[in-house]
XYZ file of C-alpha atoms in Angstrom:
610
model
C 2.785 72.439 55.406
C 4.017 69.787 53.389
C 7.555 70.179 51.709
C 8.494 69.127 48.390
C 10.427 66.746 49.510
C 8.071 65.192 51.365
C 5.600 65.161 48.569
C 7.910 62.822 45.911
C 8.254 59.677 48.003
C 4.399 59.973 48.608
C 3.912 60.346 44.946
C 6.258 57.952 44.167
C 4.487 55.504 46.196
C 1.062 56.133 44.632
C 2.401 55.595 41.273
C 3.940 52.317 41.938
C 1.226 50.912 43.522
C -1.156 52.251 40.474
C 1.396 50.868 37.454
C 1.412 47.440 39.823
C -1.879 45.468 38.855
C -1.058 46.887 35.280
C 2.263 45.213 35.076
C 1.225 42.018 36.868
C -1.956 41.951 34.240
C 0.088 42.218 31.135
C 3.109 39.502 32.384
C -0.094 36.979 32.690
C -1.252 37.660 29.201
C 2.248 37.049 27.819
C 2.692 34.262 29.950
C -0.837 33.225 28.440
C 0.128 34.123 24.889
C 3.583 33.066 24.953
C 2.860 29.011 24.419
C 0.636 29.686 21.490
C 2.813 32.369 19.465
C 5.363 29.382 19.857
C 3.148 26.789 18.306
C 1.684 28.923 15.488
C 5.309 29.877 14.914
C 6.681 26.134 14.418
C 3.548 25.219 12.375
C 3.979 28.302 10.278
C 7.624 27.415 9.564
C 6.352 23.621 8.739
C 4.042 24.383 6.151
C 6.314 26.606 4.231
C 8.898 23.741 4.520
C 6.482 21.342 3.469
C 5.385 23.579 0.314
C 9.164 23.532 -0.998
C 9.911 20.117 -0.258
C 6.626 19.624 -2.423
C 8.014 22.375 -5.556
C 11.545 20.384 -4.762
C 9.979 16.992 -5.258
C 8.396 18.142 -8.372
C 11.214 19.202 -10.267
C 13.294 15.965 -8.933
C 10.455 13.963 -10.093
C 10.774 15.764 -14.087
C 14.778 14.937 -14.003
C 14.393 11.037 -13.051
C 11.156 11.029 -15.044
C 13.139 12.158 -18.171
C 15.894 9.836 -17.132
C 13.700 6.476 -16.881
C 12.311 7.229 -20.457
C 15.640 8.173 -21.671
C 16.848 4.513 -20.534
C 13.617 2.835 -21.983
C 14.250 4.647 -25.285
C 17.641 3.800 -25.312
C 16.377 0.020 -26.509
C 13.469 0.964 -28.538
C 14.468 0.947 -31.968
C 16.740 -2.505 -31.873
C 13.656 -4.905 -31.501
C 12.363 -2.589 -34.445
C 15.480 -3.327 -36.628
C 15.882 -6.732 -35.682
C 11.828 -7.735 -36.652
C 12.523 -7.037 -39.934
C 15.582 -8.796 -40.108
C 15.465 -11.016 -43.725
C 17.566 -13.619 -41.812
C 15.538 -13.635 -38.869
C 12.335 -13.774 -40.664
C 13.828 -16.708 -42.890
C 14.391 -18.575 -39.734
C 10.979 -18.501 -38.314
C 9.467 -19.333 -41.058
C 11.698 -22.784 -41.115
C 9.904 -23.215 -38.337
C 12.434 -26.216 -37.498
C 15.672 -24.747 -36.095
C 16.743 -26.102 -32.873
C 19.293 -24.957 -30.089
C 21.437 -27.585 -31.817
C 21.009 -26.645 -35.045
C 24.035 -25.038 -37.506
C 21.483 -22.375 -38.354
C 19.941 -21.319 -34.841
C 23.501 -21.333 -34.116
C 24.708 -19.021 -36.102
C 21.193 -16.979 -35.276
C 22.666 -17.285 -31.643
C 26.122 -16.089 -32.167
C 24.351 -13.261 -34.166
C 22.230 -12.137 -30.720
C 25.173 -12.936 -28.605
C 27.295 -10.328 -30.819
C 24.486 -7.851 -30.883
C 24.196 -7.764 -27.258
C 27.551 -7.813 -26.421
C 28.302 -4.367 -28.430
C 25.119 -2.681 -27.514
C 25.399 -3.489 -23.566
C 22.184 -5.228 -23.128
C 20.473 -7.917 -21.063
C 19.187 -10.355 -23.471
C 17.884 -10.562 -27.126
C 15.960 -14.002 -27.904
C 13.647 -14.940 -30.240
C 10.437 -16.668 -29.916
C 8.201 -18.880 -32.646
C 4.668 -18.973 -32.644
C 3.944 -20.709 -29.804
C 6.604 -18.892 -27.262
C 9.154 -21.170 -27.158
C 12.757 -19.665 -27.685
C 14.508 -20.702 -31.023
C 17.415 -18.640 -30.576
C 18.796 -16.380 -27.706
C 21.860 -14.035 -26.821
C 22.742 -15.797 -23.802
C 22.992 -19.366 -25.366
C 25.560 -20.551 -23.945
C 24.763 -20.353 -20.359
C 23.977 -23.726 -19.589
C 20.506 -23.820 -17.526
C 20.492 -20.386 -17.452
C 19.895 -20.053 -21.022
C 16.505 -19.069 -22.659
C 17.134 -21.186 -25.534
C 13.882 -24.451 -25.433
C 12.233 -21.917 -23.195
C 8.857 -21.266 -23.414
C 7.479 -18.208 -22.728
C 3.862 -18.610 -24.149
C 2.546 -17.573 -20.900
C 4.301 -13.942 -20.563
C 2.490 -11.004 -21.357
C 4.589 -9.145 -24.183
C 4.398 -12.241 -26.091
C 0.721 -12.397 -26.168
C 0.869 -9.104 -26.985
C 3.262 -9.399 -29.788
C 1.259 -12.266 -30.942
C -2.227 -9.876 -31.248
C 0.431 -7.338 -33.190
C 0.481 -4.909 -30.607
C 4.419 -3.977 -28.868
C 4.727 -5.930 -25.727
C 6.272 -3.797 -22.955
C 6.854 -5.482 -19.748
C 8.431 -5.376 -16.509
C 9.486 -8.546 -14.143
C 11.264 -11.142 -12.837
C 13.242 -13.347 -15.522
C 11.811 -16.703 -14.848
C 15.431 -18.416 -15.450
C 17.827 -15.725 -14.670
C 15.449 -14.322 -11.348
C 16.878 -11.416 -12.555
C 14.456 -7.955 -12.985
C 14.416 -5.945 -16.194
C 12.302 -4.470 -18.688
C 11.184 -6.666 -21.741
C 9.916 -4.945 -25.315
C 8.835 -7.375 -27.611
C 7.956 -6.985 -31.531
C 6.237 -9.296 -33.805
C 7.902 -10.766 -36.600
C 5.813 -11.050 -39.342
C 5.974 -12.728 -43.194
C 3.049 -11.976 -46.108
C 0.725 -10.190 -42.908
C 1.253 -13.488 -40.961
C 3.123 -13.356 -37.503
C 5.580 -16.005 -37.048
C 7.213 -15.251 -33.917
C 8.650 -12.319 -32.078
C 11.898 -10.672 -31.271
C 12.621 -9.649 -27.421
C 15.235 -7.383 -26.068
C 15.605 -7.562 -22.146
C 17.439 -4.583 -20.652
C 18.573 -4.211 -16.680
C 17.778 -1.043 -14.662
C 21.009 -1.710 -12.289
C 22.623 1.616 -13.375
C 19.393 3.703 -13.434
C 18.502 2.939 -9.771
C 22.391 3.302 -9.108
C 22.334 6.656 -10.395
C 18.975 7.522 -9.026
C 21.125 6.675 -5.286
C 23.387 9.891 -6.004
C 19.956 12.249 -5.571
C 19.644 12.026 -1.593
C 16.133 11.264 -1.772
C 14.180 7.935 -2.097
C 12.408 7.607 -5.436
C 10.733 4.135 -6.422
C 8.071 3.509 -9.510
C 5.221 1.607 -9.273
C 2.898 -0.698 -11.604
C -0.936 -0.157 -11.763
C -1.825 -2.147 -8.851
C 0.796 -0.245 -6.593
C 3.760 -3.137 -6.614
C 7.073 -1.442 -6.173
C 9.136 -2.848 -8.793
C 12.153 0.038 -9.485
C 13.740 2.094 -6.265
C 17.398 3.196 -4.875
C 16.191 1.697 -1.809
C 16.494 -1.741 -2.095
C 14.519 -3.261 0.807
C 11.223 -1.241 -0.624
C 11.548 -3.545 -4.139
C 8.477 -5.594 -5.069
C 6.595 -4.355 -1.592
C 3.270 -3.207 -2.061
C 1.811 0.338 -0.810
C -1.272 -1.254 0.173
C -2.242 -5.304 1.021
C -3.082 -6.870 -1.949
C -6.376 -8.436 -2.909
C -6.097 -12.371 -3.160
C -7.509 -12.814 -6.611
C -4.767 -10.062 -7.724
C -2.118 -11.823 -5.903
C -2.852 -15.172 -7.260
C -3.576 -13.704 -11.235
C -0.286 -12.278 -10.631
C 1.701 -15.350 -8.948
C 0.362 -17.461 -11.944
C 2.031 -14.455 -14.677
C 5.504 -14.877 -12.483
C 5.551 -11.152 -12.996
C 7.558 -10.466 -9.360
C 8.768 -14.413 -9.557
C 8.410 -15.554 -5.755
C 8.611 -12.279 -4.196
C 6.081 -12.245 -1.122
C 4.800 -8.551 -2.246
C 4.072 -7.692 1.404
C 3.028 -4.047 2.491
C 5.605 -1.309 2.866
C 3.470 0.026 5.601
C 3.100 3.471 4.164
C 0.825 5.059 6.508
C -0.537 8.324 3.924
C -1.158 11.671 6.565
C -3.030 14.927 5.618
C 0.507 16.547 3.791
C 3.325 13.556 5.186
C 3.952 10.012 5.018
C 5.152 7.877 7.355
C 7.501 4.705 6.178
C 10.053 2.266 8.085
C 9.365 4.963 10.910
C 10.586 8.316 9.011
C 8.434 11.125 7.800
C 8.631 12.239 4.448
C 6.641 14.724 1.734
C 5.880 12.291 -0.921
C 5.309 13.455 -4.732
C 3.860 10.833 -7.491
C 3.324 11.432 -11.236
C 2.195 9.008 -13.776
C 4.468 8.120 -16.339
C 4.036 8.043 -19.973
C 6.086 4.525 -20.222
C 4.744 1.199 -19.476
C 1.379 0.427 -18.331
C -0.325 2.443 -15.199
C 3.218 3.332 -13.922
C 3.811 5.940 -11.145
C 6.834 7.675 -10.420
C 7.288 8.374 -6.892
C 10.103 10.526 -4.685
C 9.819 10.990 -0.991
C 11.532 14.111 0.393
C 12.896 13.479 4.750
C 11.128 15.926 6.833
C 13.665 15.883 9.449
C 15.833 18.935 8.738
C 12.424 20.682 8.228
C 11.301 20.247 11.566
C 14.727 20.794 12.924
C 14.307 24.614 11.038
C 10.763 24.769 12.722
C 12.265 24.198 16.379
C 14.620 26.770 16.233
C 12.042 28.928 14.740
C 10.434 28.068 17.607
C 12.775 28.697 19.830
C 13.100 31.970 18.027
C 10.007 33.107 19.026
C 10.293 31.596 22.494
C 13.384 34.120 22.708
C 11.594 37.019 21.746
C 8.614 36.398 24.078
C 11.976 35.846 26.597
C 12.858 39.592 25.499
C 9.209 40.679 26.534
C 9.065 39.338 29.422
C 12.091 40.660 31.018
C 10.853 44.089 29.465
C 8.351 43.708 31.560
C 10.098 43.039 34.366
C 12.442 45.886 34.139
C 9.064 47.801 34.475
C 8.019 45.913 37.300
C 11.273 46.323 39.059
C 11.204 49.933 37.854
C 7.435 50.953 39.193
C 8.572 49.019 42.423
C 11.804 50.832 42.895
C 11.342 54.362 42.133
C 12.740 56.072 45.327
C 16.172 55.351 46.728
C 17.207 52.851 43.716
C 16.795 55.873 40.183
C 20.474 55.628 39.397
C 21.503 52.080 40.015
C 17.820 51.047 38.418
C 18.736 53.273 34.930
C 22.675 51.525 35.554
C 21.573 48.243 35.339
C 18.480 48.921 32.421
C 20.819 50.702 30.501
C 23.033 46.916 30.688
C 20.452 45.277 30.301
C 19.329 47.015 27.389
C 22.426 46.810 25.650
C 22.429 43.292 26.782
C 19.520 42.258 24.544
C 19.568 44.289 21.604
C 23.519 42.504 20.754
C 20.887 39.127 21.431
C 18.747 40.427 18.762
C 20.931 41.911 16.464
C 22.677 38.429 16.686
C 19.420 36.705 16.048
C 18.246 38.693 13.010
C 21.694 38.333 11.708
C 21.321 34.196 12.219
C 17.663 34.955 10.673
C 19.102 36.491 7.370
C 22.088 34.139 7.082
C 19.439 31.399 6.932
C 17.431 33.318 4.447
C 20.318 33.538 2.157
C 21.378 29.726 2.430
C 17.944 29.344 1.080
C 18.023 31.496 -1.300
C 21.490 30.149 -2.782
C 19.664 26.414 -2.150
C 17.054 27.416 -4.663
C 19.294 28.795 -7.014
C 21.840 25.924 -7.043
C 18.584 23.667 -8.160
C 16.949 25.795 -10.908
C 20.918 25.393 -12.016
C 20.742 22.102 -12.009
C 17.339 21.800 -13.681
C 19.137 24.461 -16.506
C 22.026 22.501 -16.799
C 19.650 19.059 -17.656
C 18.102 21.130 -20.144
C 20.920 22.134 -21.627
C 22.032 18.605 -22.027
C 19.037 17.551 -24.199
C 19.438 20.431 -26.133
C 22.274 18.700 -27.031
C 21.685 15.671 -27.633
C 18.574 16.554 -29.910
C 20.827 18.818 -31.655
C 23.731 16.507 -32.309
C 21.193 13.991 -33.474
C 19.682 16.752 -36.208
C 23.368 18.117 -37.267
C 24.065 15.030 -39.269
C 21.270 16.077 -41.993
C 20.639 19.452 -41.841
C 24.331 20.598 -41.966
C 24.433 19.540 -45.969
C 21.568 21.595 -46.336
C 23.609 24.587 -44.379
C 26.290 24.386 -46.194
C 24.576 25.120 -49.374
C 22.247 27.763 -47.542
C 25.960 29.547 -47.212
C 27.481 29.130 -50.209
C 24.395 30.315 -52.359
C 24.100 33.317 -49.708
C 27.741 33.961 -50.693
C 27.476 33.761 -54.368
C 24.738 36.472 -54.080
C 26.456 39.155 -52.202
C 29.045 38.414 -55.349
C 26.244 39.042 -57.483
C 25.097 42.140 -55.465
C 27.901 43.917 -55.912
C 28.277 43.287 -59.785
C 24.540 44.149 -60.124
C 23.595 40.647 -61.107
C 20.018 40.872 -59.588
C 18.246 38.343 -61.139
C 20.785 35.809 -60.460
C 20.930 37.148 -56.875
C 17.045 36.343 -56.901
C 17.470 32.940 -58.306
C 19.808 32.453 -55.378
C 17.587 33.434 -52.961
C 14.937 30.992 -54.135
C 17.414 28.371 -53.589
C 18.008 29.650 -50.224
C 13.972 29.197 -49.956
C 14.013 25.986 -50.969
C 16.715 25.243 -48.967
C 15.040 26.156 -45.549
C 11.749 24.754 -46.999
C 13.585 21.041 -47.207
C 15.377 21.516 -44.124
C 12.087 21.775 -42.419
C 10.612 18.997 -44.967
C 14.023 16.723 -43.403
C 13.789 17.712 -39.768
C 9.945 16.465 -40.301
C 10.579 13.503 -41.956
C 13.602 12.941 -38.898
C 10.638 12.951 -36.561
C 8.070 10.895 -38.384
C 10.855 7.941 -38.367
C 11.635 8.101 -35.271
C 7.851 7.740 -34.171
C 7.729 4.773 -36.729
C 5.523 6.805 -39.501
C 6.171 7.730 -42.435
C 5.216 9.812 -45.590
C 2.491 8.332 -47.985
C 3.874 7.463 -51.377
C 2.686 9.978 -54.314
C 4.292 10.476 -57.547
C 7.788 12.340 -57.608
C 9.885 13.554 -60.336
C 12.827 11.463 -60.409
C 15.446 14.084 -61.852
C 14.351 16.405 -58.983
C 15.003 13.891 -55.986
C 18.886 13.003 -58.047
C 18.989 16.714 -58.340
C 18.435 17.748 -54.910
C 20.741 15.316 -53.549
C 23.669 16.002 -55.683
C 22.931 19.768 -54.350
C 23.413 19.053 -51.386
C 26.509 16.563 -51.689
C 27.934 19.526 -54.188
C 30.474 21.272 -52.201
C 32.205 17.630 -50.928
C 31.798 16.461 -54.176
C 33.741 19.855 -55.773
C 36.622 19.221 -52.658
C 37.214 15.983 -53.594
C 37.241 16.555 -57.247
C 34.474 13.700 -58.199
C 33.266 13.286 -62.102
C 30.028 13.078 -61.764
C 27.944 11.719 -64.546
C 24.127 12.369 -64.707
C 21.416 13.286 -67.716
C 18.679 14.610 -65.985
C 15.555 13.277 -67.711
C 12.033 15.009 -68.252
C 10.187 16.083 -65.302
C 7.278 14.435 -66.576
C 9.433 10.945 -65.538
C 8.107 10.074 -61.603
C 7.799 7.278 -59.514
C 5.977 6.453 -56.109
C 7.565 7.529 -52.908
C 8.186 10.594 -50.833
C 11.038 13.348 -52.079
C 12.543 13.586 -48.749
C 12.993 10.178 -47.633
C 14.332 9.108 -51.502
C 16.855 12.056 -51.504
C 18.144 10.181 -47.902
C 18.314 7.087 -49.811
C 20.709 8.664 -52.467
C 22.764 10.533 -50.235
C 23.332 7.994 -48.430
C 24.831 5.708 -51.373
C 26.019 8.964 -52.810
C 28.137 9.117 -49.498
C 28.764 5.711 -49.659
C 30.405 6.064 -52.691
C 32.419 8.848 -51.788
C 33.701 6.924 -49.129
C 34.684 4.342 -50.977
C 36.724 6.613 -53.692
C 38.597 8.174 -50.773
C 41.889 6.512 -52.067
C 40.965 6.364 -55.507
C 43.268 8.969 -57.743
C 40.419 8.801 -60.178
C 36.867 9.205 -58.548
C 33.873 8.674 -60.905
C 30.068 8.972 -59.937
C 28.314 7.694 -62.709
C 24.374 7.630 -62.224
C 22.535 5.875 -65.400
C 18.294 5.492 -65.650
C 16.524 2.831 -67.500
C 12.521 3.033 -68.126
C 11.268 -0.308 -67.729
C 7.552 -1.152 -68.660
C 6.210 -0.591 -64.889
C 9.146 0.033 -63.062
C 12.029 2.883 -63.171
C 16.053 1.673 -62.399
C 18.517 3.952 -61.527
C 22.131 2.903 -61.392
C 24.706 4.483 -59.018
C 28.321 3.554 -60.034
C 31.792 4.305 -58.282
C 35.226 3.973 -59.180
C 36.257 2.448 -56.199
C 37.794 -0.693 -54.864
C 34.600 -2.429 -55.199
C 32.611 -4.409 -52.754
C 34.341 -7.766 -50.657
C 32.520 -10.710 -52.361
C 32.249 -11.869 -48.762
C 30.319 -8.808 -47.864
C 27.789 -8.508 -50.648
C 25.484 -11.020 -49.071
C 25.327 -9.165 -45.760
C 25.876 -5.891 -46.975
C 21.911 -4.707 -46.181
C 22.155 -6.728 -42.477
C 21.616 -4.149 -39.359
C 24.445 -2.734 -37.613
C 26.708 -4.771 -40.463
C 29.755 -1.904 -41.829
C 32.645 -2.347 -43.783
C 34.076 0.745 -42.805
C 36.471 0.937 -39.897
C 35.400 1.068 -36.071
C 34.038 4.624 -35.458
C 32.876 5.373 -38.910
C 29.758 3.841 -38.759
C 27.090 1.689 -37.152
C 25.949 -0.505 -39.950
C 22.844 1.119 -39.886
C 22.590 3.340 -43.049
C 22.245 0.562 -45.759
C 19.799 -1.482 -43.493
C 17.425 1.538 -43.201
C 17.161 2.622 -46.710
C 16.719 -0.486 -47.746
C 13.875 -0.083 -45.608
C 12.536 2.803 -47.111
C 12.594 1.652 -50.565
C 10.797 -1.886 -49.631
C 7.986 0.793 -47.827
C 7.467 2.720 -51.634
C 7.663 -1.265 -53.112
C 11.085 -1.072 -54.717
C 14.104 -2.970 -54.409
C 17.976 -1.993 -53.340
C 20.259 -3.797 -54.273
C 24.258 -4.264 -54.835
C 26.912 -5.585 -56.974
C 30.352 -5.264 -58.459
C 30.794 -3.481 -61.664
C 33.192 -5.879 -64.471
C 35.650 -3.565 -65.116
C 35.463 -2.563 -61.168
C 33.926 -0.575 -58.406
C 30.477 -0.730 -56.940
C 27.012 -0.684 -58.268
C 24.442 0.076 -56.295
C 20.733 -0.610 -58.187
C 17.237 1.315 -56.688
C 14.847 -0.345 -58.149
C 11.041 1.898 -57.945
C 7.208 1.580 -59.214
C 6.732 3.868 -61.842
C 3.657 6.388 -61.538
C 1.649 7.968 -63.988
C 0.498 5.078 -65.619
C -2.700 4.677 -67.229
């Protein structure tokens, strides 16, 4: 008879040798397993990094996108200005000015001044055949452009077909790289030369240093020619054809620059330059000609995230395997080792869940310094936002705040009305109000048209309603400062050619001139008088001011020329309506009254003529 004692060991035994090829079979297949898990884990991790290095890259690549055209636009609107120029135009038409010559230098102190106060490069002018008349940088010795010729440069010939020449290169005297916008210059529909403005990209590749990545642009044939990393400038991204290379040796686009191949080796998702991996993002650009922004993102703390990923899941397999050797050592040691076996199990057990409650904690720390990553960038894409909200708004506030103002005193006036019952008035009110908006939006329009260089075409407008509308919105500074103004509005059946907007700019403007002027004036007088001329219409606007320094009057319509003092002004107000008024086929111009102040004379076409 067998006891029960006898029985356990025996049944003891039989189990551990029956749980024993089980055991052994499942430590192989996690031994097995264990080297892939790892691998799909670390190339699991990758691609995820990869995909927000990728999102990363293409919100870095909007910011310094944004911040190249901001710097490009910066210069746009000078050559603009300057083509137009009466004194410039006079010049190239003379046709025989020379570096030596009283005239080109006066033309070159001009530039030299202009350049100085606006922070650019170079401003030089070319005649018909390239060669430079007068420049900013005159006197520079043999570094100056002046008796250069530049016939064989690509904005010029550009400028010379009418088109805008936009280039980017090497200077040719200064070896110096920048970006080049030239402008015809023309007289009767004739070109007679061109105006260039040259502008460095030394702080734009400075600031683009501050990012942490490496970002460089590239022309249409793949010639790095703007990066923060300096040693990548004028390489190419792939070996050049010959022809290409010689076409552009012979332009001396990139001067003597060898344009040799970065040796950019391009992988499924990475690329591989001056022996670093990176995740590189392009975009075209809107500027220049075939231009491609492009930022590269390092890999290396990516892969550093997928080892210990890696090494997270080598842990865990770790874990299973010594779970499965507690098994083991349990099946194996049943009799004679219960207590010490469930002792040391029970520290082992405790043992590795404090390991894995220490790695899930180091797994959800790292999730949140992710998480706080992302959210410090879509900040920082906020914040940029932000800022050109700004800026677009403080560029609008100077002529819609007139319009505001009246918006609030006419909203005013009819709660006044409301509560004495008034209700017609209060409707009249509101129509103003209507119109109001209506001419904001009509101003915010025009605002945009000028600043893509179109404009309104001409069609007949009422003169008393253009006078009108602009002494309504002048009327609460002209009511504080206790003006006397003096206007018969004449029949509405009285028009001339032009656009209401840009004509009621034109007025304020010398109505705000005027004002100005009678700032120190105990008695201030706006006197506007019209005379009907056979084909034209003259309207006269008259101050009691100080008057106009007879040195000034000849200059008085020059760009960026002021009278006022430094801060009030850019010179740029009388220039541009002047403008305007030449674009309906009138005339501004300016004198001094006999008995004193200033007269300013618009001169317009008269419509409605048989």
């Amino acid at each position: 008879m067998i006891s029960s004692s006898d029985r356990a060991p025996s049944s003891a035994r039989t189990g551990g040798v029956s749980s024993w090829p089980l055991l052994l079979g499942a430590l192989c297949v996690v031994v097995l397993v264990a080297p892939w898990l790892v691998w799909r884990g670390i190339a699991w991790s990758e691609q995820k990094a990869y995909a927000q290095l990728a999102a990363t890259g293409s919100s870095r690549l909007t910011l310094y996108g944004a911040a190249l055209h901001s710097e490009l636009d910066k210069t746009r609107n000078i050559p603009l200005v300057l083509a137009g120029d009466p004194q410039l135009i006079d010049f190239l038409v003379a046709a025989g000015g020379t570096g030596g010559s009283p005239r080109a230098e006066d033309i070159d102190r001009r530039l030299q001044g202009l350049s100085e106060a606006l922070g650019i490069s170079a401003i030089y002018l070319l005649d018909s055949h390239g060669t430079t008349l007068a420049a900013s940088n005159w006197t520079e010795g043999a570094g100056s452009f002046v008796g250069q010729n530049f016939a064989f440069r690509p904005y010029f010939l550009a400028a010379m077909e009418g088109r805008d020449g936009r280039y980017f290169a090497l200077g040719t005297t200064s070896n110096l790289p920048g970006y080049y916008i030239a402008l015809p210059v023309r007289r009767g529909g004739r070109i007679v030369g061109a105006v260039v403005v040259k502008t460095t990209m030394d702080d734009l590749e400075h600031g683009w240093s501050g990012g942490g990545e490496k970002v460089f642009v590239t022309d249409r044939h793949g010639i790095v020619f703007l990066s923060n990393e300096p040693r990548w400038r004028f390489g190419s991204l792939a070996p050049l054809d010959p022809e290409l290379r010689h076409r552009i040796g012979e332009s001396r686009q990139y001067g003597d620059a060898p344009l040799a191949p970065l040796g950019l080796v391009v992988g499924t998702r990475l690329v591989s330059l001056d022996g670093q991996t990176y995740v590189m993002v392009s975009r075209p650009l809107v500027d220049g000609e075939g231009w491609t922004l492009h930022v590269l993102l390092d890999v290396a703390a990516s892969h550093a995230r997928a080892r210990d990923l890696g090494l997270l899941v080598a842990a865990g397999l770790l874990l299973a395997l010594l779970a499965a050797g507690f098994f083991l050592q349990r099946a194996r040691m049943v009799r004679g080792y219960t207590r010490d076996l469930e002792r040391r199990v029970d520290q082992r057990t405790v043992a590795l869940v404090e390991t894995n409650h220490r790695l899930e904690a180091e797994v959800v720390e790292r999730g949140r310094a992710e998480e706080e990553l992302k959210a410090k960038q879509e900040e920082l894409v906020q914040a940029t936002k932000l800022a050109a909200l700004g800026q677009m708004s403080a560029g609008m506030a100077h002529e819609v705040n007139q319009p505001l103002a009246a918006i609030r005193s006419f909203a005013d006036n009819a709660v006044t009305l409301l509560d004495l019952g008034r209700t017609e008035q209060v409707r009249d009110n509101l129509a103003e109000i209507a119109g109001l908006t209506e001419r904001m939006a009509r101003i915010t329009g025009q605002l945009k048209q000028f600043a893509r260089k179109s404009s309104g075409a001409a069609e007949p407008v009422a003169v008393g309603a253009v006078v009108e509308g602009a002494l309504s919105l002048l009327a609460g500074r002209l009511r504080a400062e206790g003006v006397d103004v003096r206007w018969t509005s004449p029949s509405a059946d009285l028009k001339v050619w032009g656009d209401e907007v840009r004509l009621q700019q034109v007025l304020i403007n010398l109505f705000r001139n005027a004002l100005d002027a009678m700032r120190k004036t105990p008695s201030r007088r706006l006197e506007l008088a019209l005379a009907v001329e056979a084909e034209t219409i003259r309207l006269d606007v008259r101050d009691s001011g100080p008057g106009i320094p007879e040195d000034a009057l000849p200059r008085l319509f020059e760009p960026f020329f002021t009278t006022k003092a430094a801060g009030e002004g850019m010179g740029l107000g009388l220039s541009i309506s002047d403008g305007i008024v030449r674009e309906f086929g009138g005339q501004l111009s300016a004198a001094n009254a006999a008995d004193g102040g200033a007269v300013f004379t618009l001169q317009l076409r008269r419509a409605g003529l048989s």
